[in-house]
mmCIF file of C-alpha atoms in Angstrom:
data_model
loop_
_atom_site.group_PDB
_atom_site.id
_atom_site.type_symbol
_atom_site.label_atom_id
_atom_site.label_comp_id
_atom_site.label_asym_id
_atom_site.label_seq_id
_atom_site.Cartn_x
_atom_site.Cartn_y
_atom_site.Cartn_z
ATOM 1 C CA MET M 25 167.992 -240.077 105.416
ATOM 2 C CA ASP M 26 166.522 -242.921 103.934
ATOM 3 C CA LYS M 27 168.717 -246.750 103.373
ATOM 4 C CA LEU M 28 167.438 -249.857 102.107
ATOM 5 C CA ILE M 29 167.295 -253.616 104.278
ATOM 6 C CA ILE M 30 167.612 -256.375 101.420
ATOM 7 C CA ARG M 31 167.277 -260.394 102.938
ATOM 8 C CA GLY M 32 169.193 -262.221 100.239
ATOM 9 C CA GLY M 33 169.087 -265.590 98.845
ATOM 10 C CA LYS M 34 165.684 -264.802 96.482
ATOM 11 C CA LYS M 35 165.833 -266.144 93.564
ATOM 12 C CA LEU M 36 164.281 -262.940 91.313
ATOM 13 C CA SER M 37 161.485 -264.305 89.025
ATOM 14 C CA GLY M 38 158.588 -262.130 86.867
ATOM 15 C CA ASP M 39 158.244 -259.503 85.128
ATOM 16 C CA VAL M 40 159.398 -255.849 85.168
ATOM 17 C CA THR M 41 159.389 -252.797 83.125
ATOM 18 C CA VAL M 42 162.314 -250.252 82.763
ATOM 19 C CA SER M 43 161.637 -246.255 82.923
ATOM 20 C CA GLY M 44 162.394 -243.851 80.388
ATOM 21 C CA SER M 45 166.574 -242.960 80.070
ATOM 22 C CA LYS M 46 167.908 -240.672 82.555
ATOM 23 C CA ASN M 47 170.663 -239.405 80.309
ATOM 24 C CA ALA M 48 168.273 -238.989 77.374
ATOM 25 C CA SER M 49 166.003 -236.861 79.639
ATOM 26 C CA LEU M 50 168.179 -234.063 80.477
ATOM 27 C CA PRO M 51 169.708 -233.151 77.008
ATOM 28 C CA ILE M 52 166.082 -233.098 76.102
ATOM 29 C CA PHE M 53 164.962 -231.006 78.793
ATOM 30 C CA CYS M 54 167.654 -228.410 77.905
ATOM 31 C CA ALA M 55 166.564 -228.569 74.084
ATOM 32 C CA THR M 56 163.345 -227.146 75.167
ATOM 33 C CA LEU M 57 165.113 -223.771 75.588
ATOM 34 C CA LEU M 58 165.804 -223.769 71.824
ATOM 35 C CA ALA M 59 162.290 -222.733 70.815
ATOM 36 C CA SER M 60 159.853 -220.591 72.198
ATOM 37 C CA GLY M 61 156.528 -222.688 73.425
ATOM 38 C CA LEU M 62 154.922 -225.524 74.685
ATOM 39 C CA HIS M 63 156.738 -228.657 74.845
ATOM 40 C CA GLU M 64 155.232 -232.500 75.691
ATOM 41 C CA ILE M 65 157.696 -234.656 77.125
ATOM 42 C CA SER M 66 156.592 -238.503 78.140
ATOM 43 C CA ASN M 67 158.205 -241.387 79.113
ATOM 44 C CA VAL M 68 159.896 -239.331 81.944
ATOM 45 C CA PRO M 69 161.311 -241.395 85.124
ATOM 46 C CA PHE M 70 160.572 -239.625 88.647
ATOM 47 C CA LEU M 71 164.287 -238.940 89.784
ATOM 48 C CA ARG M 72 166.273 -236.185 91.480
ATOM 49 C CA ASP M 73 168.033 -235.313 88.847
ATOM 50 C CA ILE M 74 165.365 -234.396 86.508
ATOM 51 C CA ASN M 75 163.926 -232.560 89.462
ATOM 52 C CA THR M 76 166.940 -230.725 89.834
ATOM 53 C CA THR M 77 166.465 -229.909 85.886
ATOM 54 C CA ILE M 78 162.941 -228.722 86.149
ATOM 55 C CA LYS M 79 164.529 -226.095 88.885
ATOM 56 C CA VAL M 80 167.014 -224.911 86.553
ATOM 57 C CA LEU M 81 164.927 -224.178 83.613
ATOM 58 C CA GLU M 82 161.946 -222.663 86.001
ATOM 59 C CA SER M 83 164.565 -220.182 87.360
ATOM 60 C CA LEU M 84 165.469 -219.585 83.635
ATOM 61 C CA GLY M 85 161.434 -218.483 83.298
ATOM 62 C CA ALA M 86 159.948 -221.611 82.076
ATOM 63 C CA VAL M 87 157.082 -222.806 83.497
ATOM 64 C CA VAL M 88 156.995 -227.056 84.230
ATOM 65 C CA ASP M 89 153.934 -229.223 84.836
ATOM 66 C CA GLY M 90 154.129 -232.855 85.500
ATOM 67 C CA ASN M 91 151.135 -234.815 85.354
ATOM 68 C CA GLY M 92 152.711 -238.681 85.701
ATOM 69 C CA ASN M 93 155.768 -239.524 83.257
ATOM 70 C CA ILE M 94 154.933 -236.680 81.168
ATOM 71 C CA VAL M 95 155.901 -233.092 81.667
ATOM 72 C CA ARG M 96 155.016 -229.987 79.697
ATOM 73 C CA ILE M 97 157.489 -227.353 79.972
ATOM 74 C CA ASP M 98 156.322 -223.800 78.454
ATOM 75 C CA THR M 99 159.660 -222.098 77.431
ATOM 76 C CA SER M 100 157.939 -218.636 76.092
ATOM 77 C CA GLY M 101 158.516 -216.790 79.504
ATOM 78 C CA VAL M 102 162.081 -217.887 79.500
ATOM 79 C CA ASN M 103 164.263 -214.308 80.322
ATOM 80 C CA ASN M 104 166.767 -215.034 82.373
ATOM 81 C CA VAL M 105 170.049 -216.369 80.348
ATOM 82 C CA GLU M 106 171.814 -217.418 84.068
ATOM 83 C CA ALA M 107 172.340 -220.656 85.771
ATOM 84 C CA THR M 108 174.067 -220.354 89.053
ATOM 85 C CA TYR M 109 176.015 -222.645 91.263
ATOM 86 C CA GLU M 110 173.343 -223.022 93.763
ATOM 87 C CA LEU M 111 172.102 -225.346 90.900
ATOM 88 C CA VAL M 112 174.434 -226.324 89.167
ATOM 89 C CA LYS M 113 176.557 -227.739 91.266
ATOM 90 C CA THR M 114 174.249 -230.423 92.268
ATOM 91 C CA MET M 115 174.109 -231.838 89.274
ATOM 92 C CA ARG M 116 176.705 -231.268 86.384
ATOM 93 C CA ALA M 117 174.305 -232.103 83.461
ATOM 94 C CA SER M 118 172.798 -228.982 83.985
ATOM 95 C CA VAL M 119 175.251 -226.985 82.164
ATOM 96 C CA LEU M 120 173.894 -228.378 78.918
ATOM 97 C CA VAL M 121 171.622 -225.194 79.459
ATOM 98 C CA LEU M 122 174.719 -222.598 78.072
ATOM 99 C CA GLY M 123 174.461 -223.646 74.458
ATOM 100 C CA PRO M 124 170.792 -223.180 74.051
ATOM 101 C CA LEU M 125 170.530 -220.044 76.200
ATOM 102 C CA LEU M 126 173.413 -218.851 73.744
ATOM 103 C CA ALA M 127 171.728 -219.777 70.285
ATOM 104 C CA ARG M 128 168.666 -218.346 71.027
ATOM 105 C CA PHE M 129 169.357 -215.445 73.222
ATOM 106 C CA GLY M 130 173.068 -214.455 71.924
ATOM 107 C CA ARG M 131 174.418 -214.983 75.665
ATOM 108 C CA ALA M 132 174.418 -216.860 78.572
ATOM 109 C CA ARG M 133 176.123 -217.464 82.020
ATOM 110 C CA VAL M 134 176.422 -220.476 83.577
ATOM 111 C CA SER M 135 178.332 -221.780 86.780
ATOM 112 C CA LEU M 136 181.178 -224.414 85.756
ATOM 113 C CA PRO M 137 180.304 -227.560 87.169
ATOM 114 C CA GLY M 138 183.208 -229.287 89.122
ATOM 115 C CA GLY M 139 184.049 -232.348 89.248
ATOM 116 C CA CYS M 140 182.492 -235.381 90.984
ATOM 117 C CA ALA M 141 182.718 -238.293 93.282
ATOM 118 C CA ILE M 142 183.538 -240.661 90.490
ATOM 119 C CA GLY M 143 186.219 -238.311 88.845
ATOM 120 C CA ALA M 144 186.713 -235.173 87.486
ATOM 121 C CA ARG M 145 184.820 -234.602 83.967
ATOM 122 C CA PRO M 146 185.759 -231.277 82.700
ATOM 123 C CA ILE M 147 183.931 -229.198 80.030
ATOM 124 C CA ASP M 148 186.928 -228.026 77.711
ATOM 125 C CA GLN M 149 185.800 -229.947 74.676
ATOM 126 C CA HIS M 150 182.096 -228.163 75.210
ATOM 127 C CA LEU M 151 183.994 -224.856 75.539
ATOM 128 C CA LYS M 152 186.121 -225.604 72.357
ATOM 129 C CA GLY M 153 183.217 -226.581 70.087
ATOM 130 C CA LEU M 154 181.226 -223.215 71.365
ATOM 131 C CA LYS M 155 184.057 -221.298 70.305
ATOM 132 C CA ALA M 156 184.643 -222.828 67.149
ATOM 133 C CA LEU M 157 180.818 -221.856 66.334
ATOM 134 C CA GLY M 158 181.875 -218.166 67.126
ATOM 135 C CA ALA M 159 180.817 -217.670 70.602
ATOM 136 C CA ASP M 160 183.094 -215.199 72.632
ATOM 137 C CA ILE M 161 184.002 -217.258 75.827
ATOM 138 C CA HIS M 162 185.145 -215.795 79.026
ATOM 139 C CA LEU M 163 185.905 -217.559 82.410
ATOM 140 C CA ALA M 164 185.533 -215.369 85.234
ATOM 141 C CA HIS M 165 184.500 -215.954 89.144
ATOM 142 C CA GLY M 166 183.417 -219.811 88.544
ATOM 143 C CA TYR M 167 180.971 -218.867 85.695
ATOM 144 C CA VAL M 168 181.200 -219.151 81.757
ATOM 145 C CA GLU M 169 179.839 -215.926 79.907
ATOM 146 C CA ALA M 170 179.228 -216.893 76.741
ATOM 147 C CA LYS M 171 178.100 -213.938 73.753
ATOM 148 C CA ALA M 172 177.636 -214.295 69.963
ATOM 149 C CA LYS M 173 175.221 -212.260 67.892
ATOM 150 C CA ARG M 174 174.469 -215.829 66.246
ATOM 151 C CA LEU M 175 176.396 -219.076 65.960
ATOM 152 C CA LYS M 176 177.881 -219.731 62.860
ATOM 153 C CA GLY M 177 178.604 -223.139 61.114
ATOM 154 C CA ALA M 178 181.795 -224.815 62.020
ATOM 155 C CA ARG M 179 183.764 -227.791 61.811
ATOM 156 C CA VAL M 180 184.670 -229.254 64.970
ATOM 157 C CA ASN M 181 186.949 -232.457 66.027
ATOM 158 C CA PHE M 182 186.957 -233.723 69.422
ATOM 159 C CA ASP M 183 190.184 -235.009 71.009
ATOM 160 C CA MET M 184 187.549 -237.543 72.496
ATOM 161 C CA PRO M 185 184.455 -238.829 72.230
ATOM 162 C CA THR M 186 182.490 -236.668 74.753
ATOM 163 C CA VAL M 187 178.432 -237.209 75.117
ATOM 164 C CA GLY M 188 178.026 -233.995 77.163
ATOM 165 C CA GLY M 189 179.970 -232.033 74.539
ATOM 166 C CA THR M 190 178.530 -233.754 71.295
ATOM 167 C CA GLU M 191 174.999 -233.245 72.916
ATOM 168 C CA HIS M 192 176.256 -228.832 73.663
ATOM 169 C CA LEU M 193 177.238 -228.814 70.323
ATOM 170 C CA MET M 194 174.251 -230.033 68.407
ATOM 171 C CA MET M 195 171.283 -228.291 70.265
ATOM 172 C CA ALA M 196 174.009 -225.036 69.753
ATOM 173 C CA ALA M 197 174.417 -225.774 66.302
ATOM 174 C CA SER M 198 170.448 -226.169 65.396
ATOM 175 C CA LEU M 199 170.213 -222.966 65.592
ATOM 176 C CA ALA M 200 173.578 -221.478 63.868
ATOM 177 C CA LYS M 201 174.204 -220.133 60.317
ATOM 178 C CA GLY M 202 175.233 -222.854 58.255
ATOM 179 C CA GLU M 203 176.802 -226.208 58.156
ATOM 180 C CA SER M 204 178.300 -227.574 61.177
ATOM 181 C CA ILE M 205 180.421 -230.988 60.917
ATOM 182 C CA LEU M 206 181.049 -232.779 64.507
ATOM 183 C CA GLU M 207 184.054 -235.729 64.233
ATOM 184 C CA ASN M 208 184.906 -238.045 66.983
ATOM 185 C CA ALA M 209 181.329 -237.389 67.974
ATOM 186 C CA ALA M 210 180.251 -239.765 70.379
ATOM 187 C CA ARG M 211 177.662 -242.324 69.637
ATOM 188 C CA GLU M 212 175.021 -243.423 72.223
ATOM 189 C CA PRO M 213 171.917 -243.691 71.970
ATOM 190 C CA GLU M 214 171.065 -240.820 74.233
ATOM 191 C CA ILE M 215 172.597 -238.721 71.536
ATOM 192 C CA VAL M 216 170.670 -240.140 69.001
ATOM 193 C CA ASP M 217 167.669 -239.636 70.812
ATOM 194 C CA LEU M 218 168.116 -235.755 71.638
ATOM 195 C CA ALA M 219 168.703 -235.561 67.688
ATOM 196 C CA ASN M 220 165.454 -237.246 66.883
ATOM 197 C CA MET M 221 163.973 -234.642 69.558
ATOM 198 C CA LEU M 222 165.292 -231.731 67.701
ATOM 199 C CA ASN M 223 164.319 -232.730 64.547
ATOM 200 C CA GLY M 224 161.170 -233.069 65.469
ATOM 201 C CA MET M 225 161.566 -229.372 66.585
ATOM 202 C CA GLY M 226 162.960 -228.715 62.979
ATOM 203 C CA ALA M 227 166.331 -228.887 63.017
ATOM 204 C CA ARG M 228 168.578 -230.579 60.075
ATOM 205 C CA ILE M 229 170.756 -233.143 62.129
ATOM 206 C CA GLU M 230 172.084 -236.260 60.197
ATOM 207 C CA GLY M 231 174.458 -238.838 61.370
ATOM 208 C CA ALA M 232 173.605 -238.902 64.679
ATOM 209 C CA GLY M 233 174.804 -242.325 66.456
ATOM 210 C CA THR M 234 178.002 -242.320 64.056
ATOM 211 C CA ASP M 235 181.493 -240.521 64.781
ATOM 212 C CA THR M 236 180.520 -237.358 62.015
ATOM 213 C CA ILE M 237 177.667 -235.862 62.771
ATOM 214 C CA ARG M 238 176.217 -233.149 60.475
ATOM 215 C CA ILE M 239 174.068 -230.027 61.032
ATOM 216 C CA THR M 240 172.294 -227.402 58.975
ATOM 217 C CA GLY M 241 171.284 -224.784 60.913
ATOM 218 C CA VAL M 242 167.786 -223.233 61.006
ATOM 219 C CA SER M 243 166.880 -219.218 61.658
ATOM 220 C CA GLU M 244 164.486 -221.154 64.310
ATOM 221 C CA LEU M 245 162.752 -223.864 65.739
ATOM 222 C CA ALA M 246 158.956 -224.826 66.985
ATOM 223 C CA PRO M 247 158.016 -226.674 70.271
ATOM 224 C CA ALA M 248 157.914 -230.374 70.110
ATOM 225 C CA THR M 249 155.921 -233.338 71.325
ATOM 226 C CA TYR M 250 158.780 -236.441 72.344
ATOM 227 C CA ARG M 251 158.750 -240.044 74.486
ATOM 228 C CA VAL M 252 161.956 -240.536 75.708
ATOM 229 C CA MET M 253 163.995 -243.486 75.225
ATOM 230 C CA PRO M 254 164.119 -246.254 77.756
ATOM 231 C CA ASP M 255 167.089 -246.396 80.436
ATOM 232 C CA ARG M 256 169.274 -248.832 79.005
ATOM 233 C CA ILE M 257 171.352 -249.073 82.072
ATOM 234 C CA GLU M 258 168.230 -249.755 84.494
ATOM 235 C CA ALA M 259 167.781 -252.571 82.146
ATOM 236 C CA GLY M 260 171.148 -253.714 82.144
ATOM 237 C CA THR M 261 170.847 -253.375 85.705
ATOM 238 C CA PHE M 262 167.804 -255.690 85.880
ATOM 239 C CA MET M 263 169.721 -258.200 83.668
ATOM 240 C CA CYS M 264 172.559 -258.596 85.990
ATOM 241 C CA ALA M 265 170.061 -258.736 89.116
ATOM 242 C CA ALA M 266 168.578 -261.796 86.995
ATOM 243 C CA ALA M 267 172.216 -263.373 86.826
ATOM 244 C CA ILE M 268 173.594 -262.744 90.174
ATOM 245 C CA THR M 269 170.459 -264.563 91.868
ATOM 246 C CA GLY M 270 170.262 -267.406 89.452
ATOM 247 C CA GLY M 271 166.584 -265.783 88.658
ATOM 248 C CA ASP M 272 164.184 -266.061 85.508
ATOM 249 C CA ILE M 273 162.513 -262.576 84.761
ATOM 250 C CA ARG M 274 161.115 -261.306 81.628
ATOM 251 C CA ILE M 275 162.009 -257.163 80.707
ATOM 252 C CA HIS M 276 159.422 -254.949 79.273
ATOM 253 C CA ALA M 277 160.267 -251.640 77.132
ATOM 254 C CA MET M 278 164.025 -252.131 76.729
ATOM 255 C CA GLN M 279 166.020 -251.974 73.446
ATOM 256 C CA LEU M 280 168.370 -254.781 73.444
ATOM 257 C CA GLU M 281 170.273 -253.556 70.706
ATOM 258 C CA HIS M 282 171.504 -250.634 72.790
ATOM 259 C CA LEU M 283 173.269 -253.166 74.883
ATOM 260 C CA ASP M 284 175.349 -255.623 72.937
ATOM 261 C CA ALA M 285 178.909 -255.253 74.489
ATOM 262 C CA LEU M 286 177.177 -255.833 77.765
ATOM 263 C CA VAL M 287 174.920 -259.113 76.220
ATOM 264 C CA PHE M 288 177.773 -260.602 74.878
ATOM 265 C CA LYS M 289 179.797 -260.582 78.125
ATOM 266 C CA LEU M 290 176.601 -261.904 80.368
ATOM 267 C CA GLN M 291 176.177 -264.611 77.783
ATOM 268 C CA ASP M 292 179.920 -265.767 77.575
ATOM 269 C CA ALA M 293 179.400 -265.741 81.639
ATOM 270 C CA GLY M 294 176.458 -268.039 81.204
ATOM 271 C CA VAL M 295 173.492 -266.063 81.512
ATOM 272 C CA GLU M 296 170.710 -267.116 78.920
ATOM 273 C CA ILE M 297 169.036 -263.950 76.947
ATOM 274 C CA ILE M 298 166.091 -264.439 74.809
ATOM 275 C CA ASN M 299 164.278 -261.446 73.131
ATOM 276 C CA LYS M 300 161.049 -262.246 71.533
ATOM 277 C CA ASP M 301 158.190 -260.321 70.662
ATOM 278 C CA GLY M 302 159.924 -257.193 72.449
ATOM 279 C CA VAL M 303 160.569 -258.745 75.568
ATOM 280 C CA VAL M 304 163.571 -259.706 76.826
ATOM 281 C CA ARG M 305 164.318 -262.834 78.945
ATOM 282 C CA VAL M 306 166.974 -263.078 81.148
ATOM 283 C CA LYS M 307 167.888 -266.484 83.140
ATOM 284 C CA GLY M 308 170.823 -266.904 85.261
ATOM 285 C CA PRO M 309 172.775 -270.208 85.682
ATOM 286 C CA LYS M 310 173.707 -271.957 88.395
ATOM 287 C CA LYS M 311 177.208 -270.731 88.742
ATOM 288 C CA ILE M 312 178.209 -267.718 86.607
ATOM 289 C CA ARG M 313 181.375 -268.064 84.950
ATOM 290 C CA SER M 314 184.242 -265.485 85.094
ATOM 291 C CA ILE M 315 184.457 -262.721 82.477
ATOM 292 C CA ASN M 316 187.340 -260.122 81.724
ATOM 293 C CA ILE M 317 185.892 -256.189 80.798
ATOM 294 C CA LYS M 318 187.374 -253.141 79.654
ATOM 295 C CA THR M 319 185.001 -249.906 79.971
ATOM 296 C CA ARG M 320 184.935 -248.169 76.755
ATOM 297 C CA PRO M 321 182.907 -245.395 74.349
ATOM 298 C CA TYR M 322 180.036 -246.608 72.992
ATOM 299 C CA PRO M 323 179.521 -249.481 71.837
ATOM 300 C CA GLY M 324 181.937 -250.435 74.100
ATOM 301 C CA PHE M 325 180.885 -251.937 77.516
ATOM 302 C CA PRO M 326 179.568 -249.273 79.285
ATOM 303 C CA THR M 327 181.010 -247.450 82.266
ATOM 304 C CA ASP M 328 177.679 -246.645 83.839
ATOM 305 C CA MET M 329 177.589 -250.814 84.140
ATOM 306 C CA GLN M 330 181.076 -251.595 85.540
ATOM 307 C CA ALA M 331 180.250 -251.888 89.100
ATOM 308 C CA GLN M 332 177.140 -253.834 88.464
ATOM 309 C CA PHE M 333 179.112 -256.035 86.779
ATOM 310 C CA MET M 334 181.934 -256.646 88.930
ATOM 311 C CA ALA M 335 178.951 -257.346 91.663
ATOM 312 C CA LEU M 336 178.153 -260.545 89.173
ATOM 313 C CA MET M 337 181.568 -261.401 88.934
ATOM 314 C CA CYS M 338 182.290 -261.356 93.137
ATOM 315 C CA VAL M 339 180.102 -264.480 92.985
ATOM 316 C CA ALA M 340 181.603 -266.071 89.568
ATOM 317 C CA ASP M 341 183.580 -268.982 88.982
ATOM 318 C CA GLY M 342 187.461 -268.371 88.742
ATOM 319 C CA ALA M 343 189.171 -264.870 88.400
ATOM 320 C CA SER M 344 187.993 -261.812 86.373
ATOM 321 C CA VAL M 345 189.551 -258.960 85.565
ATOM 322 C CA VAL M 346 187.827 -255.178 84.978
ATOM 323 C CA SER M 347 189.735 -252.198 83.654
ATOM 324 C CA GLU M 348 188.084 -248.642 83.655
ATOM 325 C CA ASN M 349 189.214 -246.861 80.968
ATOM 326 C CA ILE M 350 186.702 -243.621 80.973
ATOM 327 C CA PHE M 351 186.694 -242.218 84.752
ATOM 328 C CA GLU M 352 189.788 -242.545 86.762
ATOM 329 C CA ASN M 353 187.664 -242.956 90.186
ATOM 330 C CA ARG M 354 185.092 -245.570 89.402
ATOM 331 C CA PHE M 355 186.799 -248.094 92.264
ATOM 332 C CA MET M 356 185.272 -246.745 94.734
ATOM 333 C CA HIS M 357 182.160 -249.395 95.647
ATOM 334 C CA VAL M 358 185.122 -252.072 95.926
ATOM 335 C CA SER M 359 185.879 -251.099 99.592
ATOM 336 C CA GLU M 360 182.605 -251.633 99.698
ATOM 337 C CA LEU M 361 181.886 -255.260 98.125
ATOM 338 C CA LEU M 362 184.921 -256.462 100.074
ATOM 339 C CA ARG M 363 182.309 -255.807 103.240
ATOM 340 C CA PHE M 364 180.571 -258.929 101.849
ATOM 341 C CA GLY M 365 183.154 -261.046 101.770
ATOM 342 C CA ALA M 366 184.239 -260.534 98.005
ATOM 343 C CA ASP M 367 188.133 -260.937 96.782
ATOM 344 C CA ILE M 368 188.891 -257.944 94.753
ATOM 345 C CA THR M 369 192.566 -256.274 94.370
ATOM 346 C CA VAL M 370 192.764 -252.972 92.469
ATOM 347 C CA GLU M 371 195.599 -251.942 91.019
ATOM 348 C CA GLY M 372 195.813 -248.659 88.882
ATOM 349 C CA ASN M 373 192.807 -248.852 86.747
ATOM 350 C CA SER M 374 192.059 -252.447 86.882
ATOM 351 C CA ALA M 375 190.731 -254.824 89.606
ATOM 352 C CA THR M 376 191.046 -258.364 89.689
ATOM 353 C CA VAL M 377 188.139 -260.084 91.331
ATOM 354 C CA LYS M 378 188.140 -263.297 92.390
ATOM 355 C CA GLY M 379 184.797 -265.055 92.388
ATOM 356 C CA VAL M 380 183.922 -266.661 95.955
ATOM 357 C CA LYS M 381 181.198 -268.918 96.955
ATOM 358 C CA LYS M 382 179.086 -266.717 98.654
ATOM 359 C CA LEU M 383 178.724 -263.174 99.679
ATOM 360 C CA SER M 384 177.409 -262.163 103.732
ATOM 361 C CA GLY M 385 175.150 -259.443 103.803
ATOM 362 C CA ALA M 386 176.894 -256.419 105.495
ATOM 363 C CA PRO M 387 175.916 -252.863 106.138
ATOM 364 C CA VAL M 388 177.200 -250.452 103.617
ATOM 365 C CA MET M 389 177.361 -247.111 102.304
ATOM 366 C CA ALA M 390 176.680 -245.829 98.806
ATOM 367 C CA THR M 391 179.268 -243.498 97.210
ATOM 368 C CA ASP M 392 177.529 -243.130 93.750
ATOM 369 C CA LEU M 393 174.582 -243.357 91.584
ATOM 370 C CA ARG M 394 176.298 -246.618 89.894
ATOM 371 C CA ALA M 395 178.014 -248.114 92.956
ATOM 372 C CA SER M 396 174.336 -248.225 94.805
ATOM 373 C CA ALA M 397 173.097 -250.460 92.066
ATOM 374 C CA SER M 398 176.392 -252.880 92.689
ATOM 375 C CA LEU M 399 175.978 -253.070 96.619
ATOM 376 C CA ILE M 400 172.060 -254.064 95.746
ATOM 377 C CA LEU M 401 173.187 -256.320 93.447
ATOM 378 C CA ALA M 402 175.441 -257.802 96.199
ATOM 379 C CA GLY M 403 173.272 -257.551 98.597
ATOM 380 C CA LEU M 404 170.374 -259.687 96.431
ATOM 381 C CA ALA M 405 173.043 -261.931 96.126
ATOM 382 C CA ALA M 406 174.539 -262.393 99.756
ATOM 383 C CA ASP M 407 173.651 -264.378 103.030
ATOM 384 C CA ASN M 408 171.549 -262.694 105.299
ATOM 385 C CA THR M 409 170.596 -259.361 105.895
ATOM 386 C CA THR M 410 172.429 -256.266 103.988
ATOM 387 C CA GLU M 411 171.625 -252.407 104.793
ATOM 388 C CA VAL M 412 172.715 -249.692 101.806
ATOM 389 C CA SER M 413 172.973 -246.386 103.259
ATOM 390 C CA ARG M 414 173.096 -243.295 101.573
ATOM 391 C CA ILE M 415 170.662 -243.914 98.725
ATOM 392 C CA TYR M 416 170.069 -240.467 97.920
ATOM 393 C CA HIS M 417 172.887 -241.167 94.923
ATOM 394 C CA LEU M 418 170.376 -244.273 93.986
ATOM 395 C CA ASP M 419 167.353 -241.795 93.714
ATOM 396 C CA ARG M 420 169.228 -239.396 91.107
ATOM 397 C CA GLY M 421 169.354 -242.091 88.437
ATOM 398 C CA TYR M 422 166.680 -245.504 89.028
ATOM 399 C CA GLU M 423 162.919 -245.213 89.710
ATOM 400 C CA SER M 424 161.559 -246.622 92.266
ATOM 401 C CA ILE M 425 164.324 -250.221 91.610
ATOM 402 C CA GLU M 426 163.043 -251.179 95.287
ATOM 403 C CA LYS M 427 159.467 -251.451 94.157
ATOM 404 C CA LYS M 428 160.692 -253.166 90.551
ATOM 405 C CA LEU M 429 162.981 -255.585 92.779
ATOM 406 C CA ALA M 430 160.165 -256.230 95.144
ATOM 407 C CA GLY M 431 157.672 -257.244 92.382
ATOM 408 C CA LEU M 432 160.549 -259.950 91.075
ATOM 409 C CA GLY M 433 160.112 -261.846 94.590
ATOM 410 C CA ALA M 434 163.540 -259.877 96.396
ATOM 411 C CA ASP M 435 163.142 -259.058 100.225
ATOM 412 C CA ILE M 436 163.664 -255.166 100.086
ATOM 413 C CA GLN M 437 162.532 -252.244 101.833
ATOM 414 C CA ARG M 438 162.902 -248.613 101.908
ATOM 415 C CA VAL M 439 163.121 -247.242 105.919
ATOM 416 C CA ASN M 440 163.898 -244.021 106.725
ATOM 417 C CA GLU M 441 167.183 -244.135 109.118
#
């Protein structure tokens, strides 16, 4: 098992390029099941979650070939409509194969994904939507069994914005008969990316990125060639890395407009952000100002940046309040940040963070993907040496982050424990 060794105190500087989006790639991979033939997806990051999705597709009969950051998926040989627990349990997004299989083959059997480290994330909204489209849903022995001769267009009003649910229903409704309307839909950029991919396959989707999406079903879809959007959470993590080290970096291949809520908070904290000719320059101040945040569905402050922003507030001037409104168990990084000498008090879904003059390096343990990133940020700003263990979480969502940070001047290396 690997761990990271970080010797903090280095101001980051130089250029870094953002990888393709993990959260966009996963549903796009699942969408290839909707059309028989060879799909080509580019700007795909090398990540554990990507490999898991490839294994799921291969188990269904797809032939997958990767060359650099280009992945070719041939779905013409898909002949299995069951995704087993052994595959789905390792990554929740695997459940997104249910809708495409059902829409294309008329039946599917997919394991329930269960919860995860940051809290329960049920798929009830996914199943509610599929039932509205005419699917016969049966839950048995930990599996979802779904049947439908052909899905039919329907109006679906989500109880709350759900990214996975919105993606799932967009895919399924693309092959349904008639028009579907998704109300109270999630608005994340990754949903727009999936809609663009589906439209490139011949789907008729309008309104992605708003809370009302209209899908006019078609009889069949065709394979597509598509380039995945940049990873906005990776980009945001680099922005926080520059801020917490008082650095000055230039970030390439990012779309700043996807991070408006984070940008506004960083600017309020004293961080200088300049977007010129498609390159974003981020300059950290001598002292970070304390800022309150509340996580919200997009376009609000992203829950996937909460842990990283909390690490930044640990060295801010004054006290800040971080409120988590998306997941009920997403403060597990707090106990590890305390090991750096941070001053954090948690009450309910809010954490009060009192900035300290300096963090002190310590051995810490990652508990989930974004918590891993927050510990790296704290280690970059801390005195002495930090050891971050259990970084397999990190490898789920960040492509070679230690190499990218080293390229910016960080003293960081991966070693085998």
